[in-house]
């Protein structure tokens, strides 16, 4: 039987609470289904930085990168800033260090969850590019100034080709599970040179994958459709900052960040974390919705299962997903979904619904 070595980084705020919740579900899966996970815990957080000045280093990331996957809670506190006035975020540094170019953010309206829009069949995968785009200049040499500051959007052919390959293969995979199997590019090629290149490479990759339907919208109009007619989307792919924003609009359609998981992947590494942050406004109260984190843990098992051709791992991921779905339908609901359940009650409901 395959054993997996998992690096766990709980981080700040509700990151630690939702990690505990996910580990409780994984522990039950180990005894129930026989998967084997070994954990190493790593304390990197904005809180630790504030107290000790310690932050994640390249050497730490090299060590962690030897393991099979990273399970990440959330990191960052709005008032803890490094040099240059930016927040600390090991998740951002890991994206650069491991070359994690694609953040897969599935968004699905589950029975039992009320959407703020009329559409009932919201089921899409937003793929946010995470290694370049509007975040390309993060490590540029920078002269601090009170008068002007700029960031840089860079798009490269090599990253676009890898990203769009992932988008089309994800669409094909989703089609097997009953979605239309279609890819939409959101871009701004009418006004940004970098996006002219992005659109060109998209057209090339789409032509090579013409068994899968594809389309394009300017990101502004496409964002409106996301709200007025989300059913037109299956796989949505876009650059870094557009994807950051659009994926959270999409999450809002299906109940919000509390149910929005993500997988940041390259062809070799994976960091699995909820789409949300450390939520200082609700931290320490035991009321964070752990669903997004638990679904992210399921995405980790799905990814490991596919890479290692480990059916037990794949099946365990599906069992967690179906338990989450059943728990959402039956309740009790977490507070962000309009209910009164705390973190532990949501975990209990998911555990209760795990298939035998
Ligand atoms: P946030 O995602 O932490 O919170 C946004 C809102 O959603 C808040 O009202 C919060 O209470 C709510 N929310 C988020 N997750 C929830 C959950 N699981 N259950 C119930 N409600 C939930 O975003 P923010 O407030 O803009 O940022 C807070 C901190 O997190 C900042 O320091 C930010 O930089 C950091 N952050 C980290 C990550 C990451 O680790 N990947 C991502 C985004 C933000
Ligand atoms: Mn975000």
CSV table of C-alpha atoms and ligand atoms in Angstrom, one decimal:
chain,number,residue,atom,x,y,z
A,1,UNK,CA,0.0,0.0,0.0
A,2,UNK,CA,1.2,3.5,-0.8
A,3,UNK,CA,2.0,5.9,2.0
A,4,UNK,CA,2.0,9.6,1.4
A,5,UNK,CA,4.2,12.2,3.2
A,6,UNK,CA,2.1,15.3,3.7
A,7,UNK,CA,3.5,18.7,4.8
A,8,UNK,CA,0.9,20.5,6.9
A,9,UNK,CA,1.1,24.3,7.2
A,10,UNK,CA,-1.8,25.6,9.3
A,11,UNK,CA,-0.8,29.3,9.1
A,12,UNK,CA,-2.9,32.0,10.8
A,13,UNK,CA,-6.4,32.7,12.1
A,14,UNK,CA,-9.0,30.2,10.9
A,15,UNK,CA,-6.2,28.4,9.0
A,16,UNK,CA,-5.4,26.4,12.1
A,17,UNK,CA,-9.0,25.6,12.8
A,18,UNK,CA,-9.9,24.4,9.4
A,19,UNK,CA,-6.7,22.3,9.2
A,20,UNK,CA,-7.7,20.5,12.4
A,21,UNK,CA,-11.1,19.8,10.8
A,22,UNK,CA,-9.6,18.4,7.7
A,23,UNK,CA,-7.1,16.2,9.6
A,24,UNK,CA,-10.0,14.8,11.6
A,25,UNK,CA,-11.8,13.8,8.4
A,26,UNK,CA,-8.5,12.4,6.9
A,27,UNK,CA,-7.9,10.4,10.1
A,28,UNK,CA,-11.3,8.8,9.9
A,29,UNK,CA,-10.6,8.0,6.2
A,30,UNK,CA,-7.3,6.3,7.2
A,31,UNK,CA,-9.0,3.9,9.6
A,32,UNK,CA,-12.1,3.4,7.4
A,33,UNK,CA,-10.6,3.0,4.0
A,34,UNK,CA,-7.0,2.1,4.7
A,35,UNK,CA,-5.1,5.0,3.1
A,36,UNK,CA,-1.9,6.0,4.9
A,37,UNK,CA,-0.8,9.5,5.4
A,38,UNK,CA,2.2,10.6,7.4
A,39,UNK,CA,2.3,14.3,8.4
A,40,UNK,CA,5.1,16.8,9.2
A,41,UNK,CA,3.9,20.0,10.6
A,42,UNK,CA,5.5,23.4,9.7
A,43,UNK,CA,4.9,26.5,11.6
A,44,UNK,CA,5.0,29.4,9.2
A,45,UNK,CA,2.6,32.2,9.8
A,46,UNK,CA,2.3,36.0,9.9
A,47,UNK,CA,1.8,35.7,13.7
A,48,UNK,CA,5.2,33.8,14.0
A,49,UNK,CA,6.9,36.5,11.9
A,50,UNK,CA,5.5,39.2,14.1
A,51,UNK,CA,6.8,37.5,17.2
A,52,UNK,CA,10.2,36.2,16.0
A,53,UNK,CA,10.9,37.6,12.5
A,54,UNK,CA,11.0,34.0,11.2
A,55,UNK,CA,9.6,33.4,7.7
A,56,UNK,CA,9.7,30.6,5.2
A,57,UNK,CA,13.0,30.3,3.3
A,58,UNK,CA,14.1,28.7,0.0
A,59,UNK,CA,15.8,25.9,2.1
A,60,UNK,CA,12.5,25.2,3.9
A,61,UNK,CA,10.6,25.0,0.7
A,62,UNK,CA,13.3,22.7,-0.8
A,63,UNK,CA,12.7,20.3,2.2
A,64,UNK,CA,8.9,20.5,2.0
A,65,UNK,CA,9.0,20.1,-1.7
A,66,UNK,CA,10.5,16.6,-1.3
A,67,UNK,CA,7.3,15.4,0.3
A,68,UNK,CA,4.3,14.3,-1.7
A,69,UNK,CA,1.9,17.2,-1.2
A,70,UNK,CA,1.3,20.3,1.0
A,71,UNK,CA,-1.9,20.8,2.9
A,72,UNK,CA,-2.2,24.5,3.7
A,73,UNK,CA,-4.7,26.4,5.9
A,74,UNK,CA,-4.4,30.1,5.3
A,75,UNK,CA,-1.7,32.7,6.0
A,76,UNK,CA,-1.6,36.4,6.5
A,77,UNK,CA,-2.8,39.1,9.0
A,78,UNK,CA,-3.7,42.5,7.5
A,79,UNK,CA,-1.5,44.4,10.0
A,80,UNK,CA,1.6,42.2,9.7
A,81,UNK,CA,3.7,43.5,6.8
A,82,UNK,CA,7.2,42.7,5.6
A,83,UNK,CA,9.5,45.1,3.9
A,84,UNK,CA,7.9,47.0,1.0
A,85,UNK,CA,4.6,47.0,2.9
A,86,UNK,CA,3.3,43.7,1.5
A,87,UNK,CA,1.7,41.0,3.6
A,88,UNK,CA,3.5,37.7,4.4
A,89,UNK,CA,2.1,34.8,2.5
A,90,UNK,CA,4.0,31.5,2.3
A,91,UNK,CA,1.4,30.4,-0.3
A,92,UNK,CA,2.6,33.1,-2.7
A,93,UNK,CA,6.2,32.2,-2.1
A,94,UNK,CA,5.5,28.5,-2.7
A,95,UNK,CA,3.8,29.3,-5.9
A,96,UNK,CA,7.0,30.9,-7.2
A,97,UNK,CA,9.4,28.4,-5.6
A,98,UNK,CA,7.6,25.3,-7.0
A,99,UNK,CA,6.4,26.9,-10.2
A,100,UNK,CA,2.8,26.3,-9.3
A,101,UNK,CA,1.2,27.8,-12.4
A,102,UNK,CA,-2.4,26.6,-12.1
A,103,UNK,CA,-4.8,27.1,-9.3
A,104,UNK,CA,-7.8,24.9,-9.8
A,105,UNK,CA,-10.9,26.2,-8.1
A,106,UNK,CA,-14.0,24.1,-8.5
A,107,UNK,CA,-17.3,25.9,-7.8
A,108,UNK,CA,-20.4,23.9,-7.5
A,109,UNK,CA,-23.9,24.7,-6.2
A,110,UNK,CA,-24.7,21.9,-3.8
A,111,UNK,CA,-28.2,21.0,-2.8
A,112,UNK,CA,-29.0,22.6,0.5
A,113,UNK,CA,-27.0,25.8,-0.3
A,114,UNK,CA,-28.9,28.9,-1.4
A,115,UNK,CA,-27.4,30.9,-4.2
A,116,UNK,CA,-27.8,34.7,-4.4
A,117,UNK,CA,-28.5,34.2,-8.2
A,118,UNK,CA,-31.4,32.5,-9.9
A,119,UNK,CA,-29.2,29.9,-11.8
A,120,UNK,CA,-29.5,26.5,-10.2
A,121,UNK,CA,-27.0,24.5,-12.2
A,122,UNK,CA,-23.7,26.2,-11.3
A,123,UNK,CA,-20.9,23.8,-11.8
A,124,UNK,CA,-17.6,25.2,-13.1
A,125,UNK,CA,-13.9,25.0,-12.6
A,126,UNK,CA,-12.1,28.3,-12.5
A,127,UNK,CA,-8.4,28.0,-13.3
A,128,UNK,CA,-6.3,30.9,-12.2
A,129,UNK,CA,-2.8,31.2,-13.5
A,130,UNK,CA,-0.5,31.7,-10.5
A,131,UNK,CA,3.1,32.1,-11.6
A,132,UNK,CA,3.0,35.3,-13.7
A,133,UNK,CA,0.3,37.6,-15.0
A,134,UNK,CA,-0.3,40.6,-12.8
A,135,UNK,CA,1.9,39.2,-10.0
A,136,UNK,CA,5.0,38.8,-12.3
A,137,UNK,CA,6.9,41.7,-10.8
A,138,UNK,CA,6.7,40.6,-7.2
A,139,UNK,CA,10.5,40.2,-6.9
A,140,UNK,CA,11.4,43.1,-9.1
A,141,UNK,CA,13.9,45.5,-7.8
A,142,UNK,CA,11.8,48.3,-6.4
A,143,UNK,CA,12.5,51.9,-5.2
A,144,UNK,CA,9.9,52.7,-2.5
A,145,UNK,CA,8.2,56.0,-3.3
A,146,UNK,CA,5.2,57.9,-2.0
A,147,UNK,CA,4.5,59.4,-5.4
A,148,UNK,CA,4.2,56.5,-7.7
A,149,UNK,CA,4.3,52.7,-7.7
A,150,UNK,CA,3.7,50.1,-10.3
A,151,UNK,CA,3.2,46.4,-10.9
A,152,UNK,CA,3.8,44.4,-14.0
A,153,UNK,CA,1.7,42.0,-16.0
A,154,UNK,CA,3.8,39.5,-17.9
A,155,UNK,CA,2.4,36.6,-19.9
A,156,UNK,CA,4.7,34.0,-21.4
A,157,UNK,CA,3.9,31.5,-24.2
A,158,UNK,CA,5.5,28.6,-22.2
A,159,UNK,CA,3.2,29.1,-19.2
A,160,UNK,CA,0.1,29.7,-21.4
A,161,UNK,CA,0.7,26.5,-23.3
A,162,UNK,CA,1.0,24.5,-20.0
A,163,UNK,CA,-2.0,26.3,-18.5
A,164,UNK,CA,-4.3,25.8,-21.4
A,165,UNK,CA,-3.2,22.2,-21.8
A,166,UNK,CA,-4.4,21.7,-18.1
A,167,UNK,CA,-7.7,23.6,-18.9
A,168,UNK,CA,-8.5,21.3,-21.9
A,169,UNK,CA,-7.6,18.1,-20.1
A,170,UNK,CA,-9.6,19.2,-17.1
A,171,UNK,CA,-12.6,19.9,-19.4
A,172,UNK,CA,-12.2,16.4,-20.9
A,173,UNK,CA,-12.1,14.9,-17.4
A,174,UNK,CA,-15.1,16.8,-16.4
A,175,UNK,CA,-17.0,15.8,-19.5
A,176,UNK,CA,-16.5,12.1,-18.4
A,177,UNK,CA,-18.4,13.1,-15.2
A,178,UNK,CA,-21.3,14.7,-17.1
A,179,UNK,CA,-20.5,18.4,-17.6
A,180,UNK,CA,-20.5,19.9,-21.1
A,181,UNK,CA,-16.7,19.8,-21.3
A,182,UNK,CA,-16.0,23.4,-22.5
A,183,UNK,CA,-13.2,25.9,-21.9
A,184,UNK,CA,-13.7,29.7,-21.8
A,185,UNK,CA,-10.8,32.2,-21.7
A,186,UNK,CA,-11.4,35.4,-19.9
A,187,UNK,CA,-8.9,38.1,-21.1
A,188,UNK,CA,-8.4,41.8,-21.9
A,189,UNK,CA,-6.7,41.6,-25.3
A,190,UNK,CA,-8.5,44.8,-26.4
A,191,UNK,CA,-6.4,46.8,-24.0
A,192,UNK,CA,-3.4,44.8,-22.7
A,193,UNK,CA,-0.5,43.7,-25.0
A,194,UNK,CA,0.3,40.8,-22.7
A,195,UNK,CA,-3.3,39.5,-23.2
A,196,UNK,CA,-3.0,39.7,-27.0
A,197,UNK,CA,-0.3,37.0,-26.6
A,198,UNK,CA,-2.4,35.1,-24.1
A,199,UNK,CA,-5.4,35.0,-26.6
A,200,UNK,CA,-3.1,34.0,-29.5
A,201,UNK,CA,-1.7,31.0,-27.6
A,202,UNK,CA,-5.2,30.1,-26.4
A,203,UNK,CA,-6.4,30.0,-30.0
A,204,UNK,CA,-3.5,27.7,-30.9
A,205,UNK,CA,-4.1,25.3,-28.0
A,206,UNK,CA,-7.8,25.3,-28.6
A,207,UNK,CA,-7.3,24.3,-32.3
A,208,UNK,CA,-5.2,21.4,-31.1
A,209,UNK,CA,-7.9,20.3,-28.7
A,210,UNK,CA,-10.9,20.7,-31.0
A,211,UNK,CA,-12.7,17.7,-29.5
A,212,UNK,CA,-13.4,20.1,-26.6
A,213,UNK,CA,-15.6,23.2,-27.2
A,214,UNK,CA,-14.1,26.6,-26.4
A,215,UNK,CA,-14.9,30.3,-26.2
A,216,UNK,CA,-13.6,33.7,-25.1
A,217,UNK,CA,-14.9,36.8,-23.4
A,218,UNK,CA,-13.3,40.0,-22.3
A,219,UNK,CA,-13.0,39.6,-18.6
A,220,UNK,CA,-15.3,42.5,-17.8
A,221,UNK,CA,-18.2,41.2,-19.8
A,222,UNK,CA,-17.3,37.7,-18.7
A,223,UNK,CA,-17.6,38.7,-15.1
A,224,UNK,CA,-21.1,40.0,-15.7
A,225,UNK,CA,-22.1,36.7,-17.3
A,226,UNK,CA,-20.7,35.0,-14.2
A,227,UNK,CA,-23.4,36.6,-12.2
A,228,UNK,CA,-26.2,36.8,-14.8
A,229,UNK,CA,-25.7,33.5,-16.5
A,230,UNK,CA,-23.2,31.3,-14.7
A,231,UNK,CA,-24.6,28.2,-16.4
A,232,UNK,CA,-22.8,29.1,-19.6
A,233,UNK,CA,-19.4,28.2,-17.9
A,234,UNK,CA,-17.7,24.8,-17.5
A,235,UNK,CA,-14.0,25.4,-17.3
A,236,UNK,CA,-12.9,29.1,-17.1
A,237,UNK,CA,-9.2,29.9,-17.5
A,238,UNK,CA,-7.6,33.3,-17.0
A,239,UNK,CA,-4.5,35.1,-15.8
A,240,UNK,CA,-3.5,35.7,-12.2
A,241,UNK,CA,-5.3,38.7,-10.9
A,242,UNK,CA,-8.4,38.2,-13.1
A,243,UNK,CA,-8.5,34.7,-11.8
A,244,UNK,CA,-8.1,35.8,-8.2
A,245,UNK,CA,-11.2,38.1,-8.5
A,246,UNK,CA,-13.3,35.9,-10.9
A,247,UNK,CA,-12.8,32.8,-8.8
A,248,UNK,CA,-14.2,34.6,-5.7
A,249,UNK,CA,-17.2,36.0,-7.7
A,250,UNK,CA,-17.8,32.3,-8.7
A,251,UNK,CA,-17.4,31.2,-5.1
A,252,UNK,CA,-20.0,33.8,-4.0
A,253,UNK,CA,-22.5,32.2,-6.4
A,254,UNK,CA,-22.4,28.9,-4.5
A,255,UNK,CA,-22.4,30.0,-0.9
A,256,UNK,CA,-19.1,31.8,-0.5
A,257,UNK,CA,-15.5,31.2,0.5
A,258,UNK,CA,-16.5,28.7,3.2
A,259,UNK,CA,-17.2,26.1,0.5
A,260,UNK,CA,-14.6,27.0,-2.1
A,261,UNK,CA,-11.6,24.7,-2.3
A,262,UNK,CA,-8.4,25.0,-4.4
A,263,UNK,CA,-5.4,23.1,-5.6
A,264,UNK,CA,-2.3,25.0,-6.7
A,265,UNK,CA,-0.4,22.7,-9.0
A,266,UNK,CA,2.6,22.4,-11.3
A,267,UNK,CA,3.4,19.2,-13.2
A,268,UNK,CA,5.3,18.0,-10.2
A,269,UNK,CA,4.1,19.8,-7.0
A,270,UNK,CA,0.8,20.5,-5.3
A,271,UNK,CA,-0.4,22.8,-2.5
A,272,UNK,CA,-3.9,22.3,-1.4
A,273,UNK,CA,-5.7,25.0,0.4
A,274,UNK,CA,-9.1,26.7,0.7
A,275,UNK,CA,-9.6,29.8,-1.5
A,276,UNK,CA,-10.2,31.8,1.6
A,277,UNK,CA,-7.8,33.6,3.9
A,278,UNK,CA,-7.2,33.6,7.6
A,279,UNK,CA,-10.5,35.5,8.3
A,280,UNK,CA,-9.4,37.4,11.4
A,281,UNK,CA,-13.0,38.7,11.9
A,282,UNK,CA,-14.1,35.2,12.9
A,283,UNK,CA,-10.9,33.5,14.1
A,284,UNK,CA,-10.8,31.8,17.5
A,285,UNK,CA,-14.6,31.5,17.7
A,286,UNK,CA,-15.0,28.0,16.4
A,287,UNK,CA,-17.4,29.1,13.7
A,288,UNK,CA,-15.3,28.9,10.5
A,289,UNK,CA,-16.8,26.7,7.9
A,290,UNK,CA,-14.3,23.9,7.3
A,291,UNK,CA,-15.9,22.7,4.1
A,292,UNK,CA,-13.6,24.4,1.7
A,293,UNK,CA,-10.5,23.0,3.6
A,294,UNK,CA,-12.0,19.5,3.7
A,295,UNK,CA,-12.8,19.7,-0.1
A,296,UNK,CA,-9.2,20.9,-0.7
A,297,UNK,CA,-7.9,17.8,1.2
A,298,UNK,CA,-10.1,15.7,-1.1
A,299,UNK,CA,-8.5,17.4,-4.1
A,300,UNK,CA,-5.1,16.5,-2.7
A,301,UNK,CA,-6.2,12.8,-2.5
A,302,UNK,CA,-7.6,13.1,-6.0
A,303,UNK,CA,-4.3,14.6,-7.3
A,304,UNK,CA,-2.2,11.9,-5.6
A,305,UNK,CA,-4.5,9.2,-6.7
A,306,UNK,CA,-4.2,10.3,-10.3
A,307,UNK,CA,-0.5,10.8,-10.3
A,308,UNK,CA,0.2,7.5,-8.5
A,309,UNK,CA,-2.6,5.6,-10.2
A,310,UNK,CA,-3.8,4.8,-6.7
A,311,UNK,CA,-7.4,3.9,-6.9
A,312,UNK,CA,-7.9,3.7,-3.1
A,313,UNK,CA,-6.7,7.3,-2.9
A,314,UNK,CA,-9.1,8.4,-5.7
A,315,UNK,CA,-12.0,6.5,-4.2
A,316,UNK,CA,-11.3,8.1,-0.8
A,317,UNK,CA,-11.4,11.6,-2.4
A,318,UNK,CA,-14.8,10.7,-3.9
A,319,UNK,CA,-16.1,9.5,-0.6
A,320,UNK,CA,-15.1,12.8,1.1
A,321,UNK,CA,-16.8,14.7,-1.7
A,322,UNK,CA,-20.0,12.7,-1.4
A,323,UNK,CA,-20.0,13.1,2.4
A,324,UNK,CA,-19.7,16.9,2.1
A,325,UNK,CA,-22.5,16.9,-0.4
A,326,UNK,CA,-24.8,14.8,1.8
A,327,UNK,CA,-23.9,16.9,4.9
A,328,UNK,CA,-24.7,20.1,3.1
A,329,UNK,CA,-28.1,18.7,2.0
A,330,UNK,CA,-29.0,17.3,5.4
A,331,UNK,CA,-27.4,20.1,7.6
A,332,UNK,CA,-26.7,21.5,10.0
A,333,UNK,CA,-25.5,24.4,8.0
A,334,UNK,CA,-22.5,26.6,9.0
A,335,UNK,CA,-23.1,30.3,9.8
A,336,UNK,CA,-21.8,31.6,6.5
A,337,UNK,CA,-24.5,29.5,4.8
A,338,UNK,CA,-27.2,30.9,7.0
A,339,UNK,CA,-27.2,28.2,9.7
A,340,UNK,CA,-26.0,28.1,13.3
A,341,UNK,CA,-23.5,25.2,13.2
A,342,UNK,CA,-19.9,25.7,14.4
A,343,UNK,CA,-16.8,24.1,12.8
A,344,UNK,CA,-17.1,21.0,14.9
A,345,UNK,CA,-20.7,20.4,14.1
A,346,UNK,CA,-20.0,20.6,10.4
A,347,UNK,CA,-17.1,18.1,10.8
A,348,UNK,CA,-19.4,15.8,12.7
A,349,UNK,CA,-22.0,15.9,10.0
A,350,UNK,CA,-19.4,15.1,7.3
A,351,UNK,CA,-18.0,12.2,9.4
A,352,UNK,CA,-21.5,10.9,9.8
A,353,UNK,CA,-22.1,10.9,6.0
A,354,UNK,CA,-18.8,9.2,5.0
A,355,UNK,CA,-19.7,6.1,3.1
A,356,UNK,CA,-19.0,2.8,4.9
B,1,LIG,P1,-10.7,36.1,4.0
B,1,LIG,O1,-10.9,35.1,3.0
B,1,LIG,O2,-9.9,35.7,5.2
B,1,LIG,O3,-12.2,36.5,4.6
B,1,LIG,C1,-13.1,37.2,3.7
B,1,LIG,C2,-14.5,37.0,4.4
B,1,LIG,O4,-15.0,35.7,4.2
B,1,LIG,C3,-14.5,37.3,5.9
B,1,LIG,O5,-15.7,38.0,6.2
B,1,LIG,C4,-14.5,36.0,6.5
B,1,LIG,O6,-15.1,35.9,7.8
B,1,LIG,C5,-15.2,35.1,5.5
B,1,LIG,N1,-14.7,33.7,5.5
B,1,LIG,C6,-13.6,33.3,4.9
B,1,LIG,N2,-13.4,32.0,5.1
B,1,LIG,C7,-14.5,31.6,5.8
B,1,LIG,C8,-14.9,30.3,6.3
B,1,LIG,N3,-14.1,29.2,6.1
B,1,LIG,N4,-16.0,30.2,7.0
B,1,LIG,C9,-16.8,31.3,7.2
B,1,LIG,N5,-16.5,32.6,6.8
B,1,LIG,C10,-15.3,32.7,6.0
B,1,LIG,O7,-10.1,37.4,3.3
B,1,LIG,P2,-9.6,38.7,3.9
B,1,LIG,O8,-10.4,39.1,5.1
B,1,LIG,O9,-9.6,39.6,2.8
B,1,LIG,O10,-8.1,38.4,4.4
B,1,LIG,C11,-7.8,38.1,5.7
B,1,LIG,C12,-6.3,37.7,5.7
B,1,LIG,O11,-6.1,36.5,5.0
B,1,LIG,C13,-5.4,38.7,5.0
B,1,LIG,O12,-4.2,38.8,5.8
B,1,LIG,C14,-5.1,38.2,3.7
B,1,LIG,O13,-3.9,38.6,3.1
B,1,LIG,C15,-5.1,36.7,4.0
B,1,LIG,N6,-5.4,35.8,2.8
B,1,LIG,C16,-4.7,34.7,2.7
B,1,LIG,C17,-5.0,33.8,1.7
B,1,LIG,C18,-4.2,32.5,1.7
B,1,LIG,O14,-3.7,32.0,2.7
B,1,LIG,N7,-4.2,31.8,0.6
B,1,LIG,C19,-6.0,34.1,0.8
B,1,LIG,C20,-6.7,35.3,0.9
B,1,LIG,C21,-6.4,36.1,2.0
B,2,LIG,MN1,-8.1,35.8,-3.3
